Structures are given as C-alpha cells and as structure tokens.
Amino acid sequence: MTINIEEIYAFLAEVGAVKKSKFHPESDFVKELGIEGDDFSEIIECFAEKYGVDMRKYRWYFHHGEEGWNLGALFIKPPYAQVQRIAVTPSILLQAAITKKWPQSHPEHKIVEGRPDITLNNILFVSPVVIGILVWAAYKFGII
C-alpha cells in the first residue's frame, strides 16, 4: 500500500485534533497549526509507531518547545531555546513514512548538558517547602 499525503492529513486530524481542511503539504505544525509541547510529542510518538519510523536521528528540541511555564528558563536557556527551530510539516511526515526513517538532519550544535533550567525550578520551588516543613517541625517540637 502506498502512503499518500491524504493519509498523513487523516492521521494528523485524528491524533492532533486539527481540522483536515487546515492542512497543506507545508503546514508548519507550530506556526500554522498551533501544535506545540506535549501535543507535538504525542503526535510524533504515535506517528513513529504507526508508520514504523526509525526516530534515532530526531531531536525534539529543534522542532518544538515545551508546555507550561518554566521559571528556570528565564535564567538558563532550555534546549529548544539554544537552537534554531526547524519546521515539521505533513510532507516531512510523508517522507518519513515512506522511507521509514526521520528525513531531516540537524545542524551541528551543542546544548547544555542535562536540564539546569529544571534543576533551578526544583530548587526555587522545593526549597521553600522543605524550609517551611523544617520550621514547622522545629516550632512543633519546641526547638524554636
């Protein structure tokens, strides 16, 4: 069975909750369709599974950001802010479905190891809670 662009549109409409009429071969998922963060990730995961696409060369941070507000990102750039975004379109998915591998290459790049932005979030949000519990315990047990 030959995979065509209409099948890709139908897949995207089903898993992405975007009307099929909004698609054209070069529809940019982020800019035109508003697919971002977890929704983008879920679509790509479902796509790779359904069409048996080898995603080892895929780097999410080139294609979309994350959901939610990231306080740490105000101080330390998250991975997607360290590279220039590369659009994903239905025609790219069609190519991937036909060849069974991710067709886009990513430029040479270096991103900060780990997720220091998330670590900073944890410090900023967890530390006050821990301090509060310690102060409460000290007060409760008559230490202060």
JSON list of C-alpha atoms in Angstrom, two decimals:
[
{"chain": "A", "resi": 1, "resn": "MET", "atom": "CA", "xyz": [0.00, 0.00, 0.00]},
{"chain": "A", "resi": 2, "resn": "THR", "atom": "CA", "xyz": [1.35, 3.40, -0.97]},
{"chain": "A", "resi": 3, "resn": "ILE", "atom": "CA", "xyz": [1.17, 6.11, 1.66]},
{"chain": "A", "resi": 4, "resn": "ASN", "atom": "CA", "xyz": [0.00, 9.49, 0.36]},
{"chain": "A", "resi": 5, "resn": "ILE", "atom": "CA", "xyz": [-0.40, 12.98, 1.78]},
{"chain": "A", "resi": 6, "resn": "GLU", "atom": "CA", "xyz": [-4.15, 12.49, 2.34]},
{"chain": "A", "resi": 7, "resn": "GLU", "atom": "CA", "xyz": [-3.39, 9.59, 4.69]},
{"chain": "A", "resi": 8, "resn": "ILE", "atom": "CA", "xyz": [-0.97, 11.83, 6.62]},
{"chain": "A", "resi": 9, "resn": "TYR", "atom": "CA", "xyz": [-3.68, 14.53, 6.86]},
{"chain": "A", "resi": 10, "resn": "ALA", "atom": "CA", "xyz": [-6.19, 11.97, 8.15]},
{"chain": "A", "resi": 11, "resn": "PHE", "atom": "CA", "xyz": [-3.67, 10.72, 10.74]},
{"chain": "A", "resi": 12, "resn": "LEU", "atom": "CA", "xyz": [-2.93, 14.28, 11.90]},
{"chain": "A", "resi": 13, "resn": "ALA", "atom": "CA", "xyz": [-6.62, 15.17, 12.10]},
{"chain": "A", "resi": 14, "resn": "GLU", "atom": "CA", "xyz": [-7.27, 12.07, 14.19]},
{"chain": "A", "resi": 15, "resn": "VAL", "atom": "CA", "xyz": [-4.40, 12.39, 16.67]},
{"chain": "A", "resi": 16, "resn": "GLY", "atom": "CA", "xyz": [-3.83, 16.14, 16.55]},
{"chain": "A", "resi": 17, "resn": "ALA", "atom": "CA", "xyz": [-7.43, 17.34, 16.82]},
{"chain": "A", "resi": 18, "resn": "VAL", "atom": "CA", "xyz": [-6.85, 19.75, 13.93]},
{"chain": "A", "resi": 19, "resn": "LYS", "atom": "CA", "xyz": [-9.40, 20.01, 11.13]},
{"chain": "A", "resi": 20, "resn": "LYS", "atom": "CA", "xyz": [-8.23, 18.30, 7.96]},
{"chain": "A", "resi": 21, "resn": "SER", "atom": "CA", "xyz": [-9.16, 21.40, 5.95]},
{"chain": "A", "resi": 22, "resn": "LYS", "atom": "CA", "xyz": [-6.35, 23.34, 7.66]},
{"chain": "A", "resi": 23, "resn": "PHE", "atom": "CA", "xyz": [-3.60, 21.12, 6.24]},
{"chain": "A", "resi": 24, "resn": "HIS", "atom": "CA", "xyz": [-1.47, 21.63, 3.18]},
{"chain": "A", "resi": 25, "resn": "PRO", "atom": "CA", "xyz": [1.83, 19.82, 2.46]},
{"chain": "A", "resi": 26, "resn": "GLU", "atom": "CA", "xyz": [3.95, 22.59, 4.02]},
{"chain": "A", "resi": 27, "resn": "SER", "atom": "CA", "xyz": [1.75, 23.39, 7.05]},
{"chain": "A", "resi": 28, "resn": "ASP", "atom": "CA", "xyz": [4.14, 24.31, 9.87]},
{"chain": "A", "resi": 29, "resn": "PHE", "atom": "CA", "xyz": [2.93, 22.40, 12.94]},
{"chain": "A", "resi": 30, "resn": "VAL", "atom": "CA", "xyz": [3.93, 25.15, 15.36]},
{"chain": "A", "resi": 31, "resn": "LYS", "atom": "CA", "xyz": [3.32, 28.39, 13.46]},
{"chain": "A", "resi": 32, "resn": "GLU", "atom": "CA", "xyz": [0.26, 27.47, 11.40]},
{"chain": "A", "resi": 33, "resn": "LEU", "atom": "CA", "xyz": [-1.41, 24.67, 13.33]},
{"chain": "A", "resi": 34, "resn": "GLY", "atom": "CA", "xyz": [-0.53, 25.62, 16.91]},
{"chain": "A", "resi": 35, "resn": "ILE", "atom": "CA", "xyz": [0.76, 22.15, 17.73]},
{"chain": "A", "resi": 36, "resn": "GLU", "atom": "CA", "xyz": [3.34, 22.53, 20.49]},
{"chain": "A", "resi": 37, "resn": "GLY", "atom": "CA", "xyz": [4.76, 20.88, 23.61]},
{"chain": "A", "resi": 38, "resn": "ASP", "atom": "CA", "xyz": [3.22, 17.62, 24.78]},
{"chain": "A", "resi": 39, "resn": "ASP", "atom": "CA", "xyz": [0.74, 17.55, 21.89]},
{"chain": "A", "resi": 40, "resn": "PHE", "atom": "CA", "xyz": [3.60, 17.71, 19.40]},
{"chain": "A", "resi": 41, "resn": "SER", "atom": "CA", "xyz": [5.49, 14.95, 21.24]},
{"chain": "A", "resi": 42, "resn": "GLU", "atom": "CA", "xyz": [2.44, 12.70, 21.36]},
{"chain": "A", "resi": 43, "resn": "ILE", "atom": "CA", "xyz": [1.76, 13.15, 17.64]},
{"chain": "A", "resi": 44, "resn": "ILE", "atom": "CA", "xyz": [5.36, 12.31, 16.72]},
{"chain": "A", "resi": 45, "resn": "GLU", "atom": "CA", "xyz": [5.39, 9.25, 19.01]},
{"chain": "A", "resi": 46, "resn": "CYS", "atom": "CA", "xyz": [2.10, 7.96, 17.57]},
{"chain": "A", "resi": 47, "resn": "PHE", "atom": "CA", "xyz": [3.30, 8.68, 14.05]},
{"chain": "A", "resi": 48, "resn": "ALA", "atom": "CA", "xyz": [6.59, 6.81, 14.52]},
{"chain": "A", "resi": 49, "resn": "GLU", "atom": "CA", "xyz": [4.77, 3.82, 16.00]},
{"chain": "A", "resi": 50, "resn": "LYS", "atom": "CA", "xyz": [2.02, 3.69, 13.37]},
{"chain": "A", "resi": 51, "resn": "TYR", "atom": "CA", "xyz": [4.35, 4.01, 10.38]},
{"chain": "A", "resi": 52, "resn": "GLY", "atom": "CA", "xyz": [7.37, 2.18, 11.82]},
{"chain": "A", "resi": 53, "resn": "VAL", "atom": "CA", "xyz": [9.69, 5.17, 11.50]},
{"chain": "A", "resi": 54, "resn": "ASP", "atom": "CA", "xyz": [13.21, 4.99, 12.95]},
{"chain": "A", "resi": 55, "resn": "MET", "atom": "CA", "xyz": [13.43, 8.16, 15.06]},
{"chain": "A", "resi": 56, "resn": "ARG", "atom": "CA", "xyz": [17.00, 7.81, 16.32]},
{"chain": "A", "resi": 57, "resn": "LYS", "atom": "CA", "xyz": [18.06, 10.95, 14.39]},
{"chain": "A", "resi": 58, "resn": "TYR", "atom": "CA", "xyz": [15.08, 13.00, 15.61]},
{"chain": "A", "resi": 59, "resn": "ARG", "atom": "CA", "xyz": [15.91, 15.77, 18.11]},
{"chain": "A", "resi": 60, "resn": "TRP", "atom": "CA", "xyz": [12.72, 17.19, 19.63]},
{"chain": "A", "resi": 61, "resn": "TYR", "atom": "CA", "xyz": [14.25, 20.48, 20.71]},
{"chain": "A", "resi": 62, "resn": "PHE", "atom": "CA", "xyz": [14.80, 21.53, 17.09]},
{"chain": "A", "resi": 63, "resn": "HIS", "atom": "CA", "xyz": [11.09, 21.23, 16.34]},
{"chain": "A", "resi": 64, "resn": "HIS", "atom": "CA", "xyz": [9.06, 22.46, 19.30]},
{"chain": "A", "resi": 65, "resn": "GLY", "atom": "CA", "xyz": [9.12, 23.90, 22.78]},
{"chain": "A", "resi": 66, "resn": "GLU", "atom": "CA", "xyz": [7.63, 22.57, 25.97]},
{"chain": "A", "resi": 67, "resn": "GLU", "atom": "CA", "xyz": [4.33, 23.15, 27.66]},
{"chain": "A", "resi": 68, "resn": "GLY", "atom": "CA", "xyz": [3.88, 25.13, 30.80]},
{"chain": "A", "resi": 69, "resn": "TRP", "atom": "CA", "xyz": [5.78, 27.98, 32.31]},
{"chain": "A", "resi": 70, "resn": "ASN", "atom": "CA", "xyz": [9.44, 27.39, 33.14]},
{"chain": "A", "resi": 71, "resn": "LEU", "atom": "CA", "xyz": [10.81, 29.91, 35.65]},
{"chain": "A", "resi": 72, "resn": "GLY", "atom": "CA", "xyz": [14.30, 28.43, 35.27]},
{"chain": "A", "resi": 73, "resn": "ALA", "atom": "CA", "xyz": [14.18, 29.29, 31.55]},
{"chain": "A", "resi": 74, "resn": "LEU", "atom": "CA", "xyz": [14.34, 32.97, 32.49]},
{"chain": "A", "resi": 75, "resn": "PHE", "atom": "CA", "xyz": [17.88, 32.35, 33.72]},
{"chain": "A", "resi": 76, "resn": "ILE", "atom": "CA", "xyz": [19.10, 29.28, 31.82]},
{"chain": "A", "resi": 77, "resn": "LYS", "atom": "CA", "xyz": [18.03, 28.56, 28.24]},
{"chain": "A", "resi": 78, "resn": "PRO", "atom": "CA", "xyz": [16.18, 25.26, 27.79]},
{"chain": "A", "resi": 79, "resn": "PRO", "atom": "CA", "xyz": [17.30, 23.04, 24.87]},
{"chain": "A", "resi": 80, "resn": "TYR", "atom": "CA", "xyz": [14.74, 24.40, 22.38]},
{"chain": "A", "resi": 81, "resn": "ALA", "atom": "CA", "xyz": [15.95, 27.98, 23.02]},
{"chain": "A", "resi": 82, "resn": "GLN", "atom": "CA", "xyz": [19.57, 27.00, 22.29]},
{"chain": "A", "resi": 83, "resn": "VAL", "atom": "CA", "xyz": [18.95, 26.07, 18.64]},
{"chain": "A", "resi": 84, "resn": "GLN", "atom": "CA", "xyz": [17.06, 27.50, 15.68]},
{"chain": "A", "resi": 85, "resn": "ARG", "atom": "CA", "xyz": [13.69, 25.81, 15.17]},
{"chain": "A", "resi": 86, "resn": "ILE", "atom": "CA", "xyz": [13.19, 23.58, 12.14]},
{"chain": "A", "resi": 87, "resn": "ALA", "atom": "CA", "xyz": [9.60, 23.23, 10.97]},
{"chain": "A", "resi": 88, "resn": "VAL", "atom": "CA", "xyz": [7.85, 19.87, 10.75]},
{"chain": "A", "resi": 89, "resn": "THR", "atom": "CA", "xyz": [5.21, 19.60, 8.03]},
{"chain": "A", "resi": 90, "resn": "PRO", "atom": "CA", "xyz": [2.90, 16.93, 6.64]},
{"chain": "A", "resi": 91, "resn": "SER", "atom": "CA", "xyz": [5.25, 16.49, 3.66]},
{"chain": "A", "resi": 92, "resn": "ILE", "atom": "CA", "xyz": [8.11, 15.69, 6.05]},
{"chain": "A", "resi": 93, "resn": "LEU", "atom": "CA", "xyz": [5.95, 13.12, 7.80]},
{"chain": "A", "resi": 94, "resn": "LEU", "atom": "CA", "xyz": [5.04, 11.64, 4.42]},
{"chain": "A", "resi": 95, "resn": "GLN", "atom": "CA", "xyz": [8.71, 11.31, 3.53]},
{"chain": "A", "resi": 96, "resn": "ALA", "atom": "CA", "xyz": [9.41, 9.69, 6.91]},
{"chain": "A", "resi": 97, "resn": "ALA", "atom": "CA", "xyz": [6.51, 7.25, 6.50]},
{"chain": "A", "resi": 98, "resn": "ILE", "atom": "CA", "xyz": [7.75, 6.22, 3.04]},
{"chain": "A", "resi": 99, "resn": "THR", "atom": "CA", "xyz": [11.46, 5.88, 3.93]},
{"chain": "A", "resi": 100, "resn": "LYS", "atom": "CA", "xyz": [10.85, 4.56, 7.48]},
{"chain": "A", "resi": 101, "resn": "LYS", "atom": "CA", "xyz": [13.41, 6.99, 8.95]},
{"chain": "A", "resi": 102, "resn": "TRP", "atom": "CA", "xyz": [13.42, 10.59, 10.09]},
{"chain": "A", "resi": 103, "resn": "PRO", "atom": "CA", "xyz": [14.35, 12.58, 6.96]},
{"chain": "A", "resi": 104, "resn": "GLN", "atom": "CA", "xyz": [15.58, 15.83, 8.47]},
{"chain": "A", "resi": 105, "resn": "SER", "atom": "CA", "xyz": [19.16, 16.31, 9.52]},
{"chain": "A", "resi": 106, "resn": "HIS", "atom": "CA", "xyz": [20.03, 18.71, 12.28]},
{"chain": "A", "resi": 107, "resn": "PRO", "atom": "CA", "xyz": [22.91, 21.16, 12.07]},
{"chain": "A", "resi": 108, "resn": "GLU", "atom": "CA", "xyz": [25.98, 20.75, 14.24]},
{"chain": "A", "resi": 109, "resn": "HIS", "atom": "CA", "xyz": [25.05, 22.01, 17.66]},
{"chain": "A", "resi": 110, "resn": "LYS", "atom": "CA", "xyz": [25.95, 21.88, 21.30]},
{"chain": "A", "resi": 111, "resn": "ILE", "atom": "CA", "xyz": [23.38, 22.27, 24.03]},
{"chain": "A", "resi": 112, "resn": "VAL", "atom": "CA", "xyz": [23.93, 22.49, 27.76]},
{"chain": "A", "resi": 113, "resn": "GLU", "atom": "CA", "xyz": [24.16, 19.00, 29.28]},
{"chain": "A", "resi": 114, "resn": "GLY", "atom": "CA", "xyz": [21.23, 17.93, 31.44]},
{"chain": "A", "resi": 115, "resn": "ARG", "atom": "CA", "xyz": [18.46, 20.36, 32.29]},
{"chain": "A", "resi": 116, "resn": "PRO", "atom": "CA", "xyz": [19.85, 23.07, 34.58]},
{"chain": "A", "resi": 117, "resn": "ASP", "atom": "CA", "xyz": [16.69, 25.11, 33.97]},
{"chain": "A", "resi": 118, "resn": "ILE", "atom": "CA", "xyz": [14.59, 22.31, 35.51]},
{"chain": "A", "resi": 119, "resn": "THR", "atom": "CA", "xyz": [17.09, 21.89, 38.35]},
{"chain": "A", "resi": 120, "resn": "LEU", "atom": "CA", "xyz": [16.73, 25.60, 39.09]},
{"chain": "A", "resi": 121, "resn": "ASN", "atom": "CA", "xyz": [12.93, 25.21, 39.08]},
{"chain": "A", "resi": 122, "resn": "ASN", "atom": "CA", "xyz": [13.24, 22.41, 41.60]},
{"chain": "A", "resi": 123, "resn": "ILE", "atom": "CA", "xyz": [15.48, 24.49, 43.84]},
{"chain": "A", "resi": 124, "resn": "LEU", "atom": "CA", "xyz": [13.21, 27.53, 43.62]},
{"chain": "A", "resi": 125, "resn": "PHE", "atom": "CA", "xyz": [10.00, 25.58, 44.30]},
{"chain": "A", "resi": 126, "resn": "VAL", "atom": "CA", "xyz": [11.13, 22.72, 46.55]},
{"chain": "A", "resi": 127, "resn": "SER", "atom": "CA", "xyz": [13.49, 24.65, 48.84]},
{"chain": "A", "resi": 128, "resn": "PRO", "atom": "CA", "xyz": [10.79, 26.91, 50.34]},
{"chain": "A", "resi": 129, "resn": "VAL", "atom": "CA", "xyz": [8.60, 23.86, 51.02]},
{"chain": "A", "resi": 130, "resn": "VAL", "atom": "CA", "xyz": [11.43, 22.00, 52.74]},
{"chain": "A", "resi": 131, "resn": "ILE", "atom": "CA", "xyz": [12.36, 25.08, 54.78]},
{"chain": "A", "resi": 132, "resn": "GLY", "atom": "CA", "xyz": [8.71, 25.55, 55.72]},
{"chain": "A", "resi": 133, "resn": "ILE", "atom": "CA", "xyz": [8.43, 21.94, 56.91]},
{"chain": "A", "resi": 134, "resn": "LEU", "atom": "CA", "xyz": [11.63, 22.25, 58.92]},
{"chain": "A", "resi": 135, "resn": "VAL", "atom": "CA", "xyz": [10.46, 25.49, 60.55]},
{"chain": "A", "resi": 136, "resn": "TRP", "atom": "CA", "xyz": [7.06, 23.95, 61.30]},
{"chain": "A", "resi": 137, "resn": "ALA", "atom": "CA", "xyz": [8.71, 20.84, 62.81]},
{"chain": "A", "resi": 138, "resn": "ALA", "atom": "CA", "xyz": [11.09, 22.96, 64.89]},
{"chain": "A", "resi": 139, "resn": "TYR", "atom": "CA", "xyz": [8.18, 25.02, 66.19]},
{"chain": "A", "resi": 140, "resn": "LYS", "atom": "CA", "xyz": [6.00, 21.95, 66.80]},
{"chain": "A", "resi": 141, "resn": "PHE", "atom": "CA", "xyz": [8.71, 20.19, 68.81]},
{"chain": "A", "resi": 142, "resn": "GLY", "atom": "CA", "xyz": [9.68, 23.30, 70.75]},
{"chain": "A", "resi": 143, "resn": "ILE", "atom": "CA", "xyz": [13.09, 23.78, 69.18]},
{"chain": "A", "resi": 144, "resn": "ILE", "atom": "CA", "xyz": [12.25, 27.39, 68.34]}
]
